[in-house]
Coordinates of C-alpha atoms and ligand atoms in Angstrom, one line a residue:
M109 CA 87.1 65.2 100.9
P110 CA 85.7 61.7 101.3
G111 CA 83.0 60.4 99.0
L112 CA 82.4 63.2 96.6
Q113 CA 84.4 61.9 93.7
A114 CA 82.2 61.9 90.7
K115 CA 83.3 58.4 89.8
E116 CA 82.2 57.2 93.3
R117 CA 78.5 58.1 92.9
K118 CA 77.7 54.5 92.1
T119 CA 79.4 53.1 95.2
D120 CA 77.5 55.6 97.3
L121 CA 74.1 54.6 95.8
E122 CA 74.9 51.0 96.3
E123 CA 75.9 51.6 99.9
M124 CA 72.7 53.6 100.5
A125 CA 70.7 50.7 99.1
Q126 CA 72.5 48.1 101.2
T127 CA 72.2 49.5 104.7
P128 CA 69.1 51.4 105.8
L129 CA 69.4 55.1 106.5
D130 CA 68.1 57.0 109.4
V131 CA 67.1 59.8 107.1
L132 CA 66.7 60.0 103.3
V133 CA 66.6 63.6 102.0
I134 CA 65.0 64.1 98.6
G135 CA 66.3 67.3 97.0
G136 CA 69.9 68.7 96.8
G137 CA 69.2 72.4 96.8
I138 CA 70.2 74.5 99.8
T139 CA 67.2 73.2 101.9
G140 CA 68.1 69.6 101.5
A141 CA 71.8 70.3 101.8
G142 CA 71.2 72.1 105.1
I143 CA 69.1 69.3 106.4
A144 CA 71.8 66.7 105.5
W145 CA 74.5 68.8 107.1
D146 CA 72.6 69.4 110.3
A147 CA 71.4 65.7 110.6
S148 CA 74.8 64.3 109.9
L149 CA 76.3 66.6 112.6
R150 CA 73.8 65.2 115.1
G151 CA 75.0 61.6 114.4
M152 CA 72.3 60.4 112.0
R153 CA 73.0 58.2 109.1
V154 CA 71.9 60.4 106.2
G155 CA 71.5 60.0 102.4
L156 CA 70.6 62.8 100.1
V157 CA 69.5 62.3 96.5
E158 CA 69.2 65.0 93.8
M159 CA 67.5 64.3 90.5
Q160 CA 69.5 66.9 88.6
D161 CA 72.8 68.4 89.7
F162 CA 73.2 69.8 93.2
A163 CA 71.7 73.3 93.3
E164 CA 70.3 72.9 89.7
G165 CA 66.8 73.8 90.9
T166 CA 66.2 77.2 92.5
S167 CA 69.4 77.2 94.5
S168 CA 71.6 78.4 91.6
R169 CA 69.1 80.9 90.3
S170 CA 68.5 83.4 93.1
T171 CA 69.6 87.0 93.5
K172 CA 72.6 85.6 95.4
L173 CA 72.0 87.7 98.5
V174 CA 72.0 86.6 102.1
H175 CA 69.6 89.2 103.2
G176 CA 67.0 90.1 105.7
G177 CA 64.9 91.5 102.9
L178 CA 64.0 95.1 103.4
R179 CA 60.8 94.5 101.3
Y180 CA 59.5 92.1 104.0
L181 CA 59.5 94.9 106.4
Q182 CA 57.0 96.7 104.2
Q183 CA 54.9 93.6 104.4
Y184 CA 55.2 93.6 108.2
Q185 CA 57.0 90.1 108.1
L186 CA 59.1 91.1 111.1
G187 CA 59.8 87.5 112.1
V188 CA 61.3 86.7 108.6
V189 CA 63.4 90.0 108.8
R190 CA 64.7 89.2 112.3
E191 CA 65.6 85.6 111.5
T192 CA 67.2 86.2 108.1
G193 CA 68.9 89.4 109.2
R194 CA 70.6 87.6 112.1
E195 CA 71.5 84.6 109.9
R196 CA 73.6 86.9 107.7
A197 CA 76.2 87.4 110.4
V198 CA 76.1 83.6 111.4
L199 CA 76.7 82.6 107.8
Y200 CA 79.5 85.2 107.3
R201 CA 81.3 83.6 110.3
L202 CA 80.8 80.0 109.1
A203 CA 81.5 80.6 105.4
P204 CA 83.3 83.9 104.9
H205 CA 84.5 82.7 101.4
V206 CA 81.0 82.6 100.0
V207 CA 79.1 85.1 102.2
R208 CA 80.4 88.7 102.3
P209 CA 79.0 92.0 103.4
T210 CA 78.3 94.5 100.7
Q211 CA 77.0 98.1 100.7
M212 CA 73.7 98.7 99.2
L213 CA 72.5 102.1 98.0
L214 CA 68.8 102.8 98.2
P215 CA 68.0 105.9 96.1
L216 CA 65.0 108.1 97.1
V217 CA 62.7 108.9 94.2
P218 CA 59.6 111.1 94.1
G219 CA 56.5 108.9 94.3
G220 CA 58.6 105.8 95.0
N221 CA 58.2 103.1 97.7
Y222 CA 59.9 105.2 100.3
S223 CA 59.7 108.7 101.6
R224 CA 62.8 110.0 103.4
L225 CA 61.0 109.3 106.7
T226 CA 60.0 105.7 105.9
M227 CA 63.4 104.9 104.4
S228 CA 65.1 106.3 107.5
F229 CA 62.8 104.5 109.9
G230 CA 62.7 101.3 107.8
T231 CA 66.4 100.9 107.5
W232 CA 66.9 101.8 111.2
L233 CA 64.4 99.1 112.2
Y234 CA 66.0 96.7 109.8
D235 CA 69.4 97.1 111.5
R236 CA 67.9 96.7 114.9
L237 CA 65.9 93.6 114.1
A238 CA 68.9 92.0 112.3
G239 CA 71.2 93.0 115.2
V240 CA 73.6 94.8 112.8
K241 CA 76.9 95.9 114.3
K242 CA 77.5 99.7 114.7
T243 CA 80.0 100.0 111.8
E244 CA 77.5 98.6 109.3
R245 CA 74.4 100.5 110.4
R246 CA 72.4 102.5 107.9
K247 CA 73.3 106.0 106.9
M248 CA 70.9 108.5 105.3
L249 CA 72.3 110.6 102.4
S250 CA 71.5 114.0 100.8
A251 CA 70.9 114.2 97.1
Q252 CA 74.5 115.5 96.6
E253 CA 76.0 112.6 98.6
T254 CA 73.9 110.1 96.7
F255 CA 75.2 111.4 93.3
Q256 CA 78.7 111.5 94.5
L257 CA 78.4 107.8 95.4
E258 CA 76.6 106.9 92.2
P259 CA 76.9 109.4 89.3
L260 CA 75.0 107.1 86.9
L261 CA 71.7 107.7 88.8
T262 CA 69.0 109.7 87.1
D263 CA 68.9 113.4 88.2
W264 CA 65.4 113.2 89.8
V265 CA 66.8 111.1 92.6
N266 CA 66.6 113.3 95.7
G267 CA 68.6 111.5 98.3
G268 CA 69.2 108.0 99.5
G269 CA 70.1 105.5 102.2
L270 CA 73.1 103.2 102.6
Y271 CA 72.9 99.9 104.4
Y272 CA 74.5 96.5 104.4
E273 CA 73.5 93.3 102.9
Y274 CA 75.5 90.1 102.2
L275 CA 76.4 88.7 98.8
T276 CA 76.8 85.0 98.2
N277 CA 77.2 82.4 95.5
D278 CA 74.1 80.3 95.9
A279 CA 75.3 77.2 94.0
R280 CA 78.8 77.2 95.6
L281 CA 77.2 77.6 99.0
T282 CA 75.0 74.6 98.4
V283 CA 77.9 72.5 97.2
D284 CA 80.0 73.5 100.2
V285 CA 77.2 72.7 102.6
I286 CA 76.8 69.2 100.9
K287 CA 80.6 68.7 101.2
S288 CA 80.3 69.5 104.9
A289 CA 77.5 67.0 105.3
V290 CA 79.6 64.3 103.5
S291 CA 82.6 65.1 105.7
H292 CA 80.4 64.2 108.6
G293 CA 79.4 60.9 107.1
A294 CA 76.4 61.7 104.8
F295 CA 76.0 60.2 101.4
A296 CA 75.0 62.7 98.6
V297 CA 74.3 61.6 95.1
N298 CA 73.4 63.9 92.2
H299 CA 71.5 62.9 89.0
A300 CA 69.6 60.4 91.1
K301 CA 65.8 60.7 91.2
A302 CA 63.3 59.6 93.8
E303 CA 60.8 57.9 91.5
G304 CA 58.6 56.2 93.9
L305 CA 58.0 56.0 97.6
L306 CA 58.2 52.8 99.7
Y307 CA 55.8 52.0 102.5
G308 CA 55.6 49.4 105.3
G309 CA 52.5 47.3 106.0
D310 CA 51.4 49.9 108.6
G311 CA 51.3 52.6 105.9
R312 CA 54.4 54.3 107.2
I313 CA 56.9 55.7 104.7
R314 CA 60.0 53.5 104.6
G315 CA 62.2 54.9 101.8
A316 CA 62.2 55.5 98.1
T317 CA 63.0 54.0 94.8
I318 CA 65.9 55.9 93.4
R319 CA 66.8 55.9 89.7
D320 CA 70.4 56.7 88.8
R321 CA 69.9 59.0 85.8
V322 CA 73.4 58.4 84.6
D323 CA 73.0 54.7 83.8
G324 CA 69.3 54.2 84.3
K325 CA 69.6 51.6 87.1
A326 CA 67.1 51.7 90.0
Y327 CA 67.8 51.1 93.7
E328 CA 65.5 50.7 96.7
V329 CA 66.7 52.8 99.5
Q330 CA 65.3 52.1 103.0
A331 CA 65.1 54.9 105.6
K332 CA 63.5 55.4 109.0
V333 CA 62.5 59.0 108.0
V334 CA 62.0 60.5 104.6
V335 CA 62.3 64.3 104.0
N336 CA 60.8 66.0 101.0
A337 CA 63.1 69.0 100.4
A338 CA 62.2 69.2 96.7
G339 CA 61.7 73.0 96.4
P340 CA 59.3 73.8 93.5
W341 CA 58.7 70.0 93.2
V342 CA 57.5 69.4 96.8
D343 CA 53.9 69.1 95.7
Q344 CA 54.8 66.4 93.1
L345 CA 56.2 64.2 95.9
R346 CA 53.2 65.0 98.2
K347 CA 51.0 63.8 95.4
M348 CA 53.1 60.6 95.2
D349 CA 52.5 60.3 99.0
H350 CA 48.7 61.0 98.5
S351 CA 49.0 63.7 101.1
M352 CA 48.1 66.9 99.2
D353 CA 45.7 69.0 101.3
E354 CA 44.5 72.6 101.1
K355 CA 48.1 73.8 101.5
H356 CA 50.0 74.0 98.2
L357 CA 52.8 75.8 96.4
L358 CA 52.6 78.9 94.3
L359 CA 55.4 79.1 91.8
A360 CA 56.8 82.5 90.9
K361 CA 59.3 83.0 88.1
G362 CA 62.2 85.4 88.7
V363 CA 64.7 86.4 85.9
H364 CA 68.1 88.2 86.2
I365 CA 70.1 89.6 83.4
V366 CA 73.9 90.1 83.1
V367 CA 75.7 92.9 81.3
P368 CA 79.5 93.6 81.2
Y369 CA 80.6 95.7 84.2
D370 CA 81.9 98.5 81.9
R371 CA 78.3 98.9 80.5
L372 CA 76.9 99.4 84.1
P373 CA 80.0 100.4 86.2
L374 CA 78.3 100.8 89.6
G375 CA 80.4 101.5 92.7
R376 CA 78.2 99.4 94.8
A377 CA 74.9 97.5 94.7
V378 CA 71.8 99.6 94.1
Y379 CA 68.2 98.6 95.1
F380 CA 65.9 100.9 93.2
D381 CA 62.3 101.7 92.4
N382 CA 61.2 100.8 88.9
V383 CA 58.7 102.9 87.1
D384 CA 56.0 100.3 88.0
K385 CA 57.0 100.7 91.7
R386 CA 58.6 97.2 91.9
M387 CA 62.0 97.2 93.6
I388 CA 64.9 95.9 91.5
F389 CA 68.6 95.1 92.4
A390 CA 71.6 96.1 90.2
I391 CA 74.6 94.3 91.6
P392 CA 78.2 94.8 90.4
R393 CA 80.3 91.6 90.7
G394 CA 83.8 91.4 89.2
K395 CA 83.6 91.7 85.4
I396 CA 79.8 91.9 85.2
T397 CA 76.8 93.7 86.7
Y398 CA 73.5 91.7 87.1
I399 CA 70.0 93.1 87.4
G400 CA 66.9 91.5 88.8
T401 CA 64.4 90.3 89.3
T402 CA 61.0 89.8 87.8
D403 CA 58.3 88.1 89.8
T404 CA 55.5 86.5 87.8
E405 CA 53.3 83.4 88.4
Y406 CA 54.6 80.3 86.7
E407 CA 52.7 77.2 85.7
G408 CA 55.2 75.2 83.6
D409 CA 57.8 72.6 84.5
P410 CA 60.2 74.2 87.0
A411 CA 63.1 72.4 85.3
E412 CA 62.3 74.1 82.0
V413 CA 62.1 77.7 83.2
I414 CA 64.1 80.1 81.0
P415 CA 64.4 83.9 80.6
E416 CA 62.1 85.1 77.8
R417 CA 62.7 88.2 75.7
E418 CA 60.1 90.3 77.5
D419 CA 61.6 89.5 80.9
V420 CA 65.0 90.6 79.6
Q421 CA 63.5 93.8 78.0
Y422 CA 61.7 94.6 81.3
L423 CA 65.0 94.5 83.2
L424 CA 66.9 96.5 80.5
D425 CA 64.2 99.1 80.6
A426 CA 64.3 99.2 84.4
A427 CA 68.1 99.8 84.4
S428 CA 67.8 102.4 81.7
Y429 CA 65.1 104.2 83.7
I430 CA 67.2 104.7 86.8
F431 CA 70.6 104.9 85.0
P432 CA 69.5 106.7 81.9
S433 CA 72.9 107.6 80.5
T434 CA 73.8 103.9 80.1
H435 CA 71.2 103.3 77.3
L436 CA 71.4 99.5 77.8
T437 CA 70.0 97.4 75.0
L438 CA 69.7 93.7 74.1
A439 CA 73.1 94.0 72.5
D440 CA 74.6 94.4 76.0
L441 CA 73.2 91.2 77.3
C442 CA 76.0 88.7 78.0
S443 CA 74.1 86.2 80.2
S444 CA 70.9 85.7 82.2
W445 CA 69.1 83.2 84.3
A446 CA 65.6 82.3 85.4
G447 CA 64.4 80.5 88.5
V448 CA 61.2 79.5 90.3
R449 CA 60.4 80.5 93.8
P450 CA 58.7 77.8 95.7
L451 CA 56.2 79.9 97.7
I452 CA 53.4 78.7 99.9
A453 CA 50.1 79.9 98.3
E454 CA 47.9 82.2 100.3
D455 CA 44.3 82.9 99.4
G456 CA 43.8 86.1 97.3
K457 CA 47.5 87.0 97.3
Q458 CA 49.8 87.3 94.2
A459 CA 53.3 86.0 94.0
D460 CA 55.0 89.2 95.1
E461 CA 52.7 89.6 98.1
V462 CA 53.1 86.1 99.4
S463 CA 55.1 85.5 102.6
R464 CA 58.6 84.0 102.2
K465 CA 58.4 82.1 105.5
D466 CA 58.9 78.3 105.5
E467 CA 56.5 75.7 106.9
I468 CA 56.9 72.0 107.8
W469 CA 54.1 69.6 107.0
V470 CA 54.1 66.0 108.2
S471 CA 51.8 63.6 106.3
K472 CA 49.9 60.6 107.7
S473 CA 52.6 58.3 106.3
G474 CA 55.3 60.3 108.2
L475 CA 56.7 62.1 105.1
I476 CA 58.2 65.4 106.3
T477 CA 57.9 68.2 103.8
I478 CA 59.6 71.5 104.1
A479 CA 58.2 74.2 101.9
G480 CA 58.8 77.9 101.2
G481 CA 61.6 79.8 102.9
K482 CA 64.7 81.5 101.7
L483 CA 68.2 80.6 100.9
T484 CA 69.3 83.0 103.7
A485 CA 67.4 81.0 106.3
F486 CA 68.5 77.6 105.3
R487 CA 70.4 76.8 108.5
K488 CA 67.5 77.6 110.7
M489 CA 65.1 75.9 108.4
A490 CA 67.3 72.8 108.6
E491 CA 67.4 73.0 112.4
R492 CA 63.6 73.0 112.5
A493 CA 63.3 70.1 110.1
V494 CA 65.9 68.0 111.9
D495 CA 64.2 68.7 115.2
R496 CA 61.1 67.1 113.6
I497 CA 63.2 64.2 112.3
A498 CA 64.6 63.7 115.8
V499 CA 61.0 63.4 117.2
Q500 CA 60.2 60.7 114.6
L501 CA 63.4 58.8 115.3
H502 CA 62.8 58.9 119.0
A503 CA 59.3 57.5 118.5
L504 CA 60.6 54.7 116.3
D505 CA 63.7 53.5 118.2
G506 CA 63.7 55.5 121.4
R507 CA 67.0 57.2 120.8
S508 CA 67.7 60.7 122.0
I509 CA 69.2 63.1 119.5
V510 CA 71.3 66.1 120.5
S511 CA 70.3 69.6 119.5
A512 CA 71.6 71.4 116.4
R513 CA 75.3 72.1 116.2
T514 CA 75.6 73.9 112.9
I515 CA 76.0 77.4 114.5
Q516 CA 79.5 76.4 115.6
V517 CA 80.8 74.3 112.7
P518 CA 82.5 76.1 109.7
I519 CA 81.1 75.2 106.3
S520 CA 83.6 73.5 103.9
G521 CA 86.0 76.2 102.7
G522 CA 85.3 78.4 105.7
E523 CA 87.9 76.7 107.9
C524 CA 89.9 79.8 108.6
G525 CA 89.0 81.2 111.9
G526 CA 85.7 82.9 110.9
S527 CA 85.3 86.1 109.1
E528 CA 88.1 87.8 111.1
G529 CA 90.6 85.1 110.1
F530 CA 89.6 85.2 106.4
A531 CA 91.5 88.3 105.3
Q532 CA 94.7 87.0 106.9
Q533 CA 94.4 83.5 105.5
R534 CA 93.4 84.8 102.1
S535 CA 96.7 86.4 101.6
K536 CA 98.5 83.1 102.5
W537 CA 96.4 81.2 100.0
V538 CA 97.1 83.8 97.3
Q539 CA 100.8 83.5 98.2
Q540 CA 100.7 79.7 97.9
A541 CA 99.0 80.0 94.5
R542 CA 101.8 82.4 93.4
E543 CA 104.4 79.9 94.5
R544 CA 102.8 77.3 92.2
G545 CA 103.1 79.7 89.3
L546 CA 99.6 81.2 89.2
S547 CA 99.1 85.0 88.7
E548 CA 98.1 87.2 91.7
E549 CA 94.7 87.8 90.0
D550 CA 94.0 84.0 89.7
G551 CA 95.2 83.4 93.2
V552 CA 92.7 86.0 94.6
Y553 CA 90.0 84.6 92.4
L554 CA 90.5 81.1 93.8
A555 CA 90.7 82.2 97.4
D556 CA 87.5 84.1 97.0
Q557 CA 85.7 81.1 95.5
Y558 CA 87.1 78.2 97.5
G559 CA 88.4 79.7 100.8
S560 CA 90.4 77.2 102.7
N561 CA 89.7 74.6 100.0
T562 CA 92.0 76.7 97.7
L563 CA 94.9 74.6 98.9
R564 CA 93.2 71.4 97.9
L565 CA 92.4 72.8 94.5
L566 CA 96.0 73.8 93.9
D567 CA 96.9 70.1 94.0
Y568 CA 95.1 69.8 90.7
W569 CA 97.0 72.7 89.1
Q570 CA 99.0 71.4 86.1
N571 CA 100.0 74.6 84.3
D572 CA 97.2 74.1 81.7
G573 CA 95.0 77.0 82.8
L574 CA 92.7 77.8 85.7
A575 CA 89.6 76.3 84.2
M576 CA 91.2 72.9 83.9
A577 CA 92.4 72.9 87.5
Q578 CA 89.0 73.9 88.7
L579 CA 87.4 71.2 86.5
R580 CA 89.7 68.4 87.9
Y581 CA 88.9 69.6 91.4
A582 CA 85.2 69.6 90.6
E583 CA 85.3 66.1 89.3
E584 CA 87.5 64.7 92.1
E585 CA 86.0 66.5 95.1
E586 CA 82.6 68.1 94.1
R587 CA 80.9 65.4 92.1
A588 CA 80.7 67.3 88.7
V589 CA 79.3 64.7 86.3
Y590 CA 78.5 66.7 83.2
P591 CA 80.0 69.8 81.7
L592 CA 77.1 72.0 82.9
D593 CA 77.6 70.9 86.5
F594 CA 81.0 72.5 86.2
L595 CA 80.4 75.4 83.8
V596 CA 77.2 76.7 85.4
R597 CA 77.2 75.6 89.1
R598 CA 80.8 74.7 90.3
S599 CA 82.5 77.6 88.5
S600 CA 79.5 80.0 87.9
Y601 CA 81.2 80.9 84.6
L602 CA 77.9 81.2 82.8
F603 CA 76.7 84.0 85.0
F604 CA 79.8 85.8 86.3
E605 CA 82.3 85.0 83.5
P606 CA 80.4 84.3 80.3
Q607 CA 83.6 84.9 78.3
R608 CA 85.4 82.2 80.2
Y609 CA 82.4 79.9 79.6
A610 CA 82.6 80.4 75.9
E611 CA 86.4 80.0 75.8
S612 CA 86.7 76.9 77.9
A613 CA 83.4 75.0 76.9
A614 CA 84.9 72.8 74.2
R615 CA 88.0 71.8 76.4
V616 CA 85.7 71.0 79.3
V617 CA 83.6 68.7 77.2
D618 CA 86.7 67.0 75.8
Q619 CA 88.3 66.5 79.2
M620 CA 85.1 65.1 80.7
A621 CA 84.6 62.8 77.7
Q622 CA 88.0 61.4 78.4
Y623 CA 87.7 61.3 82.1
F624 CA 84.4 59.4 82.1
H625 CA 85.1 57.4 78.9
W626 CA 82.0 58.7 77.0
N627 CA 81.2 57.4 73.6
E628 CA 81.0 59.8 70.7
Q629 CA 77.2 60.1 70.9
L630 CA 77.3 61.2 74.6
R631 CA 80.1 63.6 73.9
E632 CA 78.2 65.2 71.1
E633 CA 75.0 65.4 73.2
Q634 CA 76.9 67.1 76.0
A635 CA 78.6 69.6 73.6
N636 CA 75.1 70.5 72.2
Q637 CA 73.8 71.0 75.8
V638 CA 76.6 73.4 76.5
Q639 CA 76.0 75.4 73.4
R640 CA 72.2 75.4 73.9
T641 CA 72.5 76.7 77.5
Y642 CA 74.8 79.5 76.4
A643 CA 72.3 80.4 73.6
I644 CA 69.4 80.5 76.1
A645 CA 71.3 82.7 78.5
T646 CA 72.2 85.1 75.8
L647 CA 68.9 85.0 73.9
K648 CA 70.6 83.8 70.8
T649 CA 68.9 81.3 68.5
Y650 CA 70.4 77.9 68.5
A651 CA 69.8 74.9 66.2
A652 CA 71.3 71.6 67.3
Ligands
FAD233 P1 65.7 73.9 95.1 O1 67.0 74.6 95.1 O2 64.8 74.0 94.0 O3 66.1 72.4 95.5 C1 65.1 71.4 95.4 C2 65.8 70.2 94.6 O4 65.0 69.1 94.7 C3 65.9 70.6 93.1 O5 67.3 70.7 92.8 C4 65.3 69.4 92.4 O6 66.0 69.0 91.3 C5 65.3 68.3 93.5 N1 64.2 67.3 93.3 C6 62.9 67.6 93.1 N2 62.2 66.4 93.0 C7 63.1 65.4 93.2 C8 63.1 64.0 93.2 N3 61.9 63.4 92.9 N4 64.2 63.3 93.4 C9 65.4 63.9 93.7 N5 65.5 65.3 93.7 C10 64.4 66.0 93.4 N6 66.6 83.7 98.7 C11 67.5 84.4 99.4 O7 67.7 84.1 100.6 N7 68.2 85.4 98.8 C12 68.0 85.8 97.5 O8 68.6 86.7 97.0 C13 67.0 85.1 96.8 N8 66.7 85.5 95.6 C14 65.9 84.7 94.8 C15 65.6 85.1 93.5 C16 64.8 84.3 92.7 C17 64.6 84.7 91.3 C18 64.3 83.1 93.2 C19 63.6 82.2 92.3 C20 64.5 82.8 94.5 C21 65.3 83.6 95.3 N9 65.5 83.3 96.7 C22 66.4 84.0 97.4 C23 64.9 82.1 97.3 C24 65.8 80.9 97.3 O9 66.6 80.8 96.1 C25 65.0 79.6 97.5 O10 64.3 79.7 98.7 C26 65.9 78.4 97.7 O11 66.9 78.3 96.7 C27 65.1 77.1 97.6 O12 65.9 76.0 97.9 P2 65.3 74.6 97.9 O13 66.5 73.7 98.2 O14 64.1 74.5 98.8 O15 64.8 74.3 96.4

């Protein structure tokens, strides 16, 4: 993969600063990643900067569903349901290694959000709006059928519905989309912050000052068009651009908790009514089950959001309410995460009532801001944003830009003949992993994480454990610069395999210290960060 070697960040920044870009994208979450991918496919010269790690903002902290959002039906947001519902199938075709269908059980409870009639009609309409294929259409269940499927449910459940959603790994999806953009010529640099905006004499935005947060050096990057895809931080950039108007963000915090799978061994994902009538997901995934989410207004720094004890207790109580025999307590917590939804504020509405639709705002200086939206809709959001970029480029230099091509181009790792080809290719990748000496289980794990990139990753296998091969791949081809880039976002160990996080953390720090020639002070700082992050996720106290 060209240009995503961690050690080549510097060269990329220098090149971006030397030759003006067509488009500078600020923000390396899924929104910015999608825009860089779409724009590079349309032949634009694109640079993306991310002040933390790729996906370190909201895009590694979601419920990890590519979904139409049944709850948006209740809010009559039919457009959001239609678009996101249809995108599920598109993303499954383009990236079957990170987007997979999963059955979702919706238990019926007396006094809950749904009656049998509204559940039946709602899920029927959902399938129609989303264009769901016949084999995946919803099925209504009797109480007996519901308990057969999920014996852990409380005995006052009196029926249910089964329908399909899609599971993803948000951080890996983001990185794979960035890799796709880079393979089509884009630059993408993490740990590089847009600190100031540059303007021409006519007041038009002309680029940004980018600070490399690894060595502190600043660069002036010139671009014909600048896009603000900064998620929860978009208003900060709009303030910098002096273009705040009555539109602004409403930040809503959402927490998920993780327990070992054998403490909540669900046969499939369950989307249930909590006692307070909020809907909560419980999603089994390999060795763990995760539960979420909360939805509360947030006013702090989005980079500092963490799960608090009361958020965790709320979710443990919610799980114990619907699965009473599990008696989950704080002692079962093995990880957790918190994120901030960048919603567009609406007068008189609270966080959980506000629309999830996206909007594009163009300021007087020409800064294009894309706000709101969902991970699921990122490809369509990118299409709309790049259409606006194309209008600006046309006005500036008269060029005509082709329309979006992302619907037909596989995302990195998905080069396997779409979702149909995935199953067949998967067994080949597993076989090749076996031939290199990996176990069947590890081969399957790699194939499910990396898809067609499994073969590239296997080149880094040196018989010293899976984590080390993944780490070398992440440094050489996915721009992991610090241990947490790898332990949290490239591997997702912190959330899905907390045990592996704890076991491999010290080796990861040592290997990276050697690879990047860190001095002892930096090595120690990074080791502390790794321990502190684990302590926050498990609600343990930590003193550095
Ligand atoms: P981010 O991912 O936050 O990316 C913006 C990036 O910009 C950040 O990484 C930040 O560091 C960077 N940045 C900011 N300022 C600068 C600067 N000056 N210079 C350089 N970089 C900068 N959606 C779904 O579709 N399915 C779900 O299941 C789902 N569940 C969710 C659950 C929760 C709890 C939350 C919080 C959200 C959920 N969402 C879900 C919504 C989805 O996660 C977000 O819509 C999406 O991730 C937003 O992506 P983004 O790229 O706009 O923002």
